[in-house]
Every structure is written in C-alpha cells, then in structure tokens.
GROMACS .gro file of C-alpha atoms in nm:
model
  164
    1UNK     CA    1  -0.545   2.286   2.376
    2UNK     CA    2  -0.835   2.024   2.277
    3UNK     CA    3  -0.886   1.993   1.888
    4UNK     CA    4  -1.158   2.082   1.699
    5UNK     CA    5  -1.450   1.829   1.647
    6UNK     CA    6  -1.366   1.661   1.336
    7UNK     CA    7  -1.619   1.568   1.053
    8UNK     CA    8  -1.940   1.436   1.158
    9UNK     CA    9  -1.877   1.120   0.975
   10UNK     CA   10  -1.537   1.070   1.213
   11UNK     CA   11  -1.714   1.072   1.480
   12UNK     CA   12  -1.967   0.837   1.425
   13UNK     CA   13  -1.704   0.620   1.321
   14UNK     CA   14  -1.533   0.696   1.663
   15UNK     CA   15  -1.851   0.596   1.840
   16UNK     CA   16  -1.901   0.264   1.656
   17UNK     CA   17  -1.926  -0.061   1.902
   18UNK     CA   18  -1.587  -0.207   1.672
   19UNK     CA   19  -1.372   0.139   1.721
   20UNK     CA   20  -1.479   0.136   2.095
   21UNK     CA   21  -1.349  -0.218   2.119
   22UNK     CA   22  -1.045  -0.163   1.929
   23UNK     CA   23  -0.936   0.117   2.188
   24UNK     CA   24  -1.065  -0.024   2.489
   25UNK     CA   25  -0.920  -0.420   2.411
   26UNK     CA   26  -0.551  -0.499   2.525
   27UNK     CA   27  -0.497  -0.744   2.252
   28UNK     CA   28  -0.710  -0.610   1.960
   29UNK     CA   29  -0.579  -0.348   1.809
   30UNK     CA   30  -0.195  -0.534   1.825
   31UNK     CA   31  -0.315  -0.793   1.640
   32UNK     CA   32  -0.487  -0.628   1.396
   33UNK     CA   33  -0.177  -0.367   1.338
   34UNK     CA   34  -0.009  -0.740   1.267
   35UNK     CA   35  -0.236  -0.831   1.007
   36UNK     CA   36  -0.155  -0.465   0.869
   37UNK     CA   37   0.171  -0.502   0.856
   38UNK     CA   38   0.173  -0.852   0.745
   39UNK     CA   39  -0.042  -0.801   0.454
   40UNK     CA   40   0.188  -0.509   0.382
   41UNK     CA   41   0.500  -0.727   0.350
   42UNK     CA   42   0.334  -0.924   0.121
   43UNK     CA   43   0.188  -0.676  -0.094
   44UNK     CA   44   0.503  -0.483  -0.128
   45UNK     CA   45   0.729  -0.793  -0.169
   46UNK     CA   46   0.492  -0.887  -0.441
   47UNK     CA   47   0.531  -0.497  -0.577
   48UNK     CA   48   0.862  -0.509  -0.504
   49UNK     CA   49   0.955  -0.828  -0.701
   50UNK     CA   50   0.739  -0.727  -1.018
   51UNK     CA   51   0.937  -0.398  -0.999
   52UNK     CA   52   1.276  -0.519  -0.988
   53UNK     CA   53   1.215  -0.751  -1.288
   54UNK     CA   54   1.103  -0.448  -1.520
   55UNK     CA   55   1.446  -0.250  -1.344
   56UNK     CA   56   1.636  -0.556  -1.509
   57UNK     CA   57   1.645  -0.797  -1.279
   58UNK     CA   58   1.584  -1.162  -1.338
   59UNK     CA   59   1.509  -1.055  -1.713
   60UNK     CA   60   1.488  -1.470  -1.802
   61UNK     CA   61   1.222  -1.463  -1.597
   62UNK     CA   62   0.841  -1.391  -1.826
   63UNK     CA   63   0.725  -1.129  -1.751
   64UNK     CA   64   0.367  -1.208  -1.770
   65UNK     CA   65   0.392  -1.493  -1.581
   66UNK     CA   66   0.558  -1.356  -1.249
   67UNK     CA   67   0.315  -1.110  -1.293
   68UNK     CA   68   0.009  -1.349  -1.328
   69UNK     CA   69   0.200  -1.510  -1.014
   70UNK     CA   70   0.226  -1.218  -0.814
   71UNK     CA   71  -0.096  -1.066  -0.890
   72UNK     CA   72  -0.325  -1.299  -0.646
   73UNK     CA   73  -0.125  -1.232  -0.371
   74UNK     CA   74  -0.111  -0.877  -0.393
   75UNK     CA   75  -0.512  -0.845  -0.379
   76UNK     CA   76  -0.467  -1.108  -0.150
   77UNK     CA   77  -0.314  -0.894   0.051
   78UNK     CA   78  -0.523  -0.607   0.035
   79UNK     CA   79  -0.788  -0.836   0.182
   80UNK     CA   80  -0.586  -0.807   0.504
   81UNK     CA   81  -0.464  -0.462   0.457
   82UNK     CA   82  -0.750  -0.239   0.397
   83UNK     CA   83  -0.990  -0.375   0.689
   84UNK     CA   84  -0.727  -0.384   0.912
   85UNK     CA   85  -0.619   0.016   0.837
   86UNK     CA   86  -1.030   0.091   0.846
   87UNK     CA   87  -1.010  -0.071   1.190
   88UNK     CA   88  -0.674   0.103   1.329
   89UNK     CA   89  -0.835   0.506   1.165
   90UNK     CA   90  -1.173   0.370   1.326
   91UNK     CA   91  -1.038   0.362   1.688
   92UNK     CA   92  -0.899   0.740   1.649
   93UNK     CA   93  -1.036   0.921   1.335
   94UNK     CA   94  -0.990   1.283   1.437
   95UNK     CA   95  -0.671   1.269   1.507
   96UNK     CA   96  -0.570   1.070   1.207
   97UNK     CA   97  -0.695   1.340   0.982
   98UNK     CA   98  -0.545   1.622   1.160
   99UNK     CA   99  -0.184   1.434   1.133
  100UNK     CA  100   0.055   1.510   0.874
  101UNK     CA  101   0.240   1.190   0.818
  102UNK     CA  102  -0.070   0.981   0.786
  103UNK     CA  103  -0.244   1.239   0.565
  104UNK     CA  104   0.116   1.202   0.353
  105UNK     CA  105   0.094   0.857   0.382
  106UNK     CA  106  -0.292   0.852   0.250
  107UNK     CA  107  -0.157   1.064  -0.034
  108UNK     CA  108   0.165   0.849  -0.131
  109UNK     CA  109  -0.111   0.506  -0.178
  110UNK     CA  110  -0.310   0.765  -0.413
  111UNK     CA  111  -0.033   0.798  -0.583
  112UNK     CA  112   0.092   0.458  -0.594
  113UNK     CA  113  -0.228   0.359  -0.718
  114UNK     CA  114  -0.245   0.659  -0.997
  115UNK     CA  115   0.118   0.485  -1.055
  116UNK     CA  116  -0.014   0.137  -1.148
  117UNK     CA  117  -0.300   0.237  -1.317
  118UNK     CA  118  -0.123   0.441  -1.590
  119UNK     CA  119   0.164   0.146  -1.609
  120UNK     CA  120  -0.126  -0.037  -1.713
  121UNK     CA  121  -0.269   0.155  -1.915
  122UNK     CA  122   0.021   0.251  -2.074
  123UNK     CA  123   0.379   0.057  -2.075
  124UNK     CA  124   0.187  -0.288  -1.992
  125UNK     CA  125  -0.013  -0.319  -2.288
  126UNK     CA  126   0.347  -0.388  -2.488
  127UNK     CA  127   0.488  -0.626  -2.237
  128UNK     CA  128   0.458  -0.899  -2.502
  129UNK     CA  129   0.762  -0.657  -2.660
  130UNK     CA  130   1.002  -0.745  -2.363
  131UNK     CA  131   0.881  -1.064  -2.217
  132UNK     CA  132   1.200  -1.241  -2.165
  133UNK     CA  133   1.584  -1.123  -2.177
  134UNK     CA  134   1.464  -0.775  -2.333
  135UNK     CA  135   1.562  -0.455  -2.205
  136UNK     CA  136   1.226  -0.285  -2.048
  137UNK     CA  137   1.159   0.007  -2.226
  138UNK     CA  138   1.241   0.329  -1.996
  139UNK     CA  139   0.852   0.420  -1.963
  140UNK     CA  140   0.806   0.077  -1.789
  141UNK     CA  141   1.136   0.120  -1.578
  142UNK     CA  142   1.010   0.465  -1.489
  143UNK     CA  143   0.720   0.337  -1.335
  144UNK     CA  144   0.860   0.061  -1.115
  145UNK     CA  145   1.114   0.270  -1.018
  146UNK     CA  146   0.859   0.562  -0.889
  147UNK     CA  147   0.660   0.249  -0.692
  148UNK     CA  148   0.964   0.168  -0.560
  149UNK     CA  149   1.010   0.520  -0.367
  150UNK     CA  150   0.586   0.519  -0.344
  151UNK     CA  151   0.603   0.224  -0.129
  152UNK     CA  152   0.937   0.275   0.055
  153UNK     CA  153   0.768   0.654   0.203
  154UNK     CA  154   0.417   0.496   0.283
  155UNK     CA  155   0.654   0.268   0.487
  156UNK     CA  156   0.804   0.460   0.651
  157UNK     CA  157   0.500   0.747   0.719
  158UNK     CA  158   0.292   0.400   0.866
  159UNK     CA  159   0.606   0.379   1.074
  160UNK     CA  160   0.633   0.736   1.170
  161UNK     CA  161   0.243   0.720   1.264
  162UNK     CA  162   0.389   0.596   1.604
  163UNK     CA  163   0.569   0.940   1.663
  164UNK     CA  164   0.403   1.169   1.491
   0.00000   0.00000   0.00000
C-alpha cells in the first residue's frame, strides 16, 4: 500500500540536490549519522554531568562553574547535531513524519527543551543558594532528574528509528 503524499514542503525537501545526494551516496549519509551521534554523546554527557551534580553528585564541585564549563560544549554540539538530523529527515521526509518513534522522539527534545527552559527560569536563578556542598533544592533535582529520562528515551527512539 503506497503512502499518502506528505506535505508539500516534504517533498521539496525530498527533491533537494543535498537529500538526493544523501540517499544516493554510499558514504554520506554514514558519516553524517556519525556526526549525529557524536555530537549527541557530547551534548548528553555534558547534560548528563550538569544533571548528576544537581542529583548530588560531586556537590564540591561549583556549580556555576561546571556549568559555565559545560555550557560551550553543549551548543557546541548542537552545531553538529541539528544539521546533521536536517540532513538524515532531508533524505526521507515523508516517511519520517508518518513514523511513530521519530515523531516521539521529536516530541521528547520539545520537551527536554521546555525542561531547561523552566530550570532556568526557575530553580537556576537561586543557584548562588547551593553552589558548593549544599543540598539542591528538590525543584532543581526534579528537573535534572526529568532530563535524565528526556534524554535516555530520545536515545533510544533515534535508536529505534532503525526498526521502526
């Protein structure tokens, strides 16, 4: 059974000279899924360090500066990440948005993001409170732990893409 056409935007960005080249290259799109997945490990080691220190972890450690330490290389690493993803939906766009897992996974970095944005708006503006050896309050603890589980399932849905 063939699948609907998808939005028109999809397919032009089937038809585009890079998404043709991505699917028709033997070597192209595995590299770029490596970039992907190597700006991923960084940007959820860097996520995943930051968290662990407002869990408890490593509490002689400021917290403002392993953040201010961490911080580069996660948008670092969303300088590999998100042109790399553009590039891998590019090749097939239709069927991307007609799967489950990577529509779950699209929603999980929404969330992530809605995540960090009210830590910071919230929690963060009192980390002077619990820089060093200081229990982090259970808002703050909240939060990492919930980016925690964010980033474990968009793991594991970019791994599922393969099978899904």
């Amino acid at each position: 059974m063939a699948l609907a056409p998808g939005p028109a935007w999809a397919e032009w960005v089937a038809a585009t000279p890079m998404a043709q080249a991505m699917r028709d290259g033997v070597w192209l799109y595995p590299v770029v899924e490596i970039v992907h997945i190597t700006g991923f490990a960084v940007l959820v080691g860097a996520v995943a360090l930051f968290d662990l220190r407002l869990l408890g972890w490593a509490r002689a450690l400021p917290l403002r500066p392993l953040a201010a330490h961490l911080l580069p290389w996660a948008v670092a690493s969303l300088l590999l990440i998100v042109p790399a993803g553009l590039l891998m939906f590019a090749t097939q766009p239709r069927d991307f948005l007609s799967n489950d897992t990577f529509l779950l996974k699209m929603a999980l970095l929404l969330a992530a993001g809605v995540n960090a944005a009210l830590f910071h708006l919230g929690p963060w503006r009192r980390a002077a409170d619990w820089e060093v050896d200081v229990a982090t309050p259970p808002g703050a603890r909240l939060h990492a732990l919930l980016s925690l589980l964010l980033w474990v399932g968009i793991i594991a849905c970019g791994r599922l893409l393969a099978y899904t």
